[in-house]
Each structure stands twice: as structure tokens, then as C-alpha cells.
PDB file of C-alpha atoms in Angstrom:
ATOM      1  CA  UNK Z   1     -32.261 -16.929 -14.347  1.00 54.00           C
ATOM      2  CA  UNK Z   2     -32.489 -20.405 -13.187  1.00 68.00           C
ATOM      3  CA  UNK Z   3     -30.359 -20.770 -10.816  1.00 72.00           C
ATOM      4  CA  UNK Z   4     -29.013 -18.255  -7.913  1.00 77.00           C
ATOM      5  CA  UNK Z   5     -25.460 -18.322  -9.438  1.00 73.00           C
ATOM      6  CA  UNK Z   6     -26.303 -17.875 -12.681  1.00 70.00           C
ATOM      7  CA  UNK Z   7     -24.184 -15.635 -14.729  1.00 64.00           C
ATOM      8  CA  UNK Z   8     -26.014 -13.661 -18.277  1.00 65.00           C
ATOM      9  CA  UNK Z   9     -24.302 -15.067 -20.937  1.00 61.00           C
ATOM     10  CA  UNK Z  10     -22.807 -18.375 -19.614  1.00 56.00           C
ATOM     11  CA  UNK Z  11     -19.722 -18.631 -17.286  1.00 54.00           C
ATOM     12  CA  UNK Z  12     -17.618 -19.410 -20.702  1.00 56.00           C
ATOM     13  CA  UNK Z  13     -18.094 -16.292 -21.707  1.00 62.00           C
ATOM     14  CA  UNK Z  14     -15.222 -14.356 -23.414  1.00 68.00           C
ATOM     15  CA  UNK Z  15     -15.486 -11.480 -21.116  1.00 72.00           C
ATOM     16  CA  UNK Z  16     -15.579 -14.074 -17.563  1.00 75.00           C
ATOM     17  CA  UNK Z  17     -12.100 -15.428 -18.991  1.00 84.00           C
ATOM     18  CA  UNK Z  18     -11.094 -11.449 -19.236  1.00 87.00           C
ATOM     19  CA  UNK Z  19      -8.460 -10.003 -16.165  1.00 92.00           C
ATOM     20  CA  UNK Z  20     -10.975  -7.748 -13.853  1.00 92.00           C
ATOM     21  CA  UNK Z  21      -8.915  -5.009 -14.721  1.00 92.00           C
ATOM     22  CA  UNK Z  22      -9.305  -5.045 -18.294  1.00 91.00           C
ATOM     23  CA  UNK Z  23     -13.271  -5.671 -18.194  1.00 90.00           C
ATOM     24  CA  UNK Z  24     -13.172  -2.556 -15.367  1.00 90.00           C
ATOM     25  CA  UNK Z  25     -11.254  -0.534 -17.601  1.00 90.00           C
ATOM     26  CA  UNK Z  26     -12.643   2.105 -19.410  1.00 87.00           C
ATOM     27  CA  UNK Z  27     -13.867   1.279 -23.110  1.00 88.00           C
ATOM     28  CA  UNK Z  28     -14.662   4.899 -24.379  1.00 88.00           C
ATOM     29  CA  UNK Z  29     -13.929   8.423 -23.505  1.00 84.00           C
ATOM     30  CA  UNK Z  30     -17.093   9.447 -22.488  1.00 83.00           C
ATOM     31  CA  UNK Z  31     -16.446   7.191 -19.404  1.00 83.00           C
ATOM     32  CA  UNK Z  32     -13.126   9.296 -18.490  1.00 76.00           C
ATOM     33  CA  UNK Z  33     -14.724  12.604 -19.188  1.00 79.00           C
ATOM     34  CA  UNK Z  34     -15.628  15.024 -15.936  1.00 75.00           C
ATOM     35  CA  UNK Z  35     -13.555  13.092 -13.789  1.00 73.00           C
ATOM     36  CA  UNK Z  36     -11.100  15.809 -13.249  1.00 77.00           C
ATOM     37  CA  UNK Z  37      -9.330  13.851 -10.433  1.00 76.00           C
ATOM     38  CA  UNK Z  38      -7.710  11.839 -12.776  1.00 73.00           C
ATOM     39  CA  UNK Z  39      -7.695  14.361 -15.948  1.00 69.00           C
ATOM     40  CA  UNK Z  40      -6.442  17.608 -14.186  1.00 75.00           C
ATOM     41  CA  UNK Z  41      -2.956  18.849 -13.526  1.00 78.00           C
ATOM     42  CA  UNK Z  42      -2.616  17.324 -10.498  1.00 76.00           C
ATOM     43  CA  UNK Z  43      -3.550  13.906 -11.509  1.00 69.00           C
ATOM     44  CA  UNK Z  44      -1.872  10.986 -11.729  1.00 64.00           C
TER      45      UNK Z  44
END
């Protein structure tokens, strides 16, 4: 890192241009699983 601002990867990146959402959202299953706020009956 050269530079304070530097970003891994370069800022023109594919994922930088990506919404926040979509790079926040979960890729695989194994990120969902045990969160039973969002996977039990009372969820959302």
C-alpha cells in the first residue's frame, strides 16, 4: 500500500463499480446459516 487511500485491487475494480448492496449481499449459504432472526418463523 502506497498510498493512504489505496484500495487492493485498483479503484477500477469490477467489484468498486458493484451497488453496496449487492457486494454486502450474501454469496453462499453458509453466510445465512444460524442466523435464525432472519431464517425462523417470525422472520421477515
Amino acid at each position: 500500500m502506497s498510498d493512504l487511500f489505496d484500495v487492493p485491487g485498483g479503484a477500477d475494480g469490477a467489484d468498486s463499480q458493484r451497488p453496496l448492496a449487492d457486494r454486502l449481499r450474501p454469496a453462499t449459504l453458509d453466510e445465512v446459516v444460524g442466523q435464525e432472526h432472519l431464517l425462523g418463523e417470525s422472520g421477515p
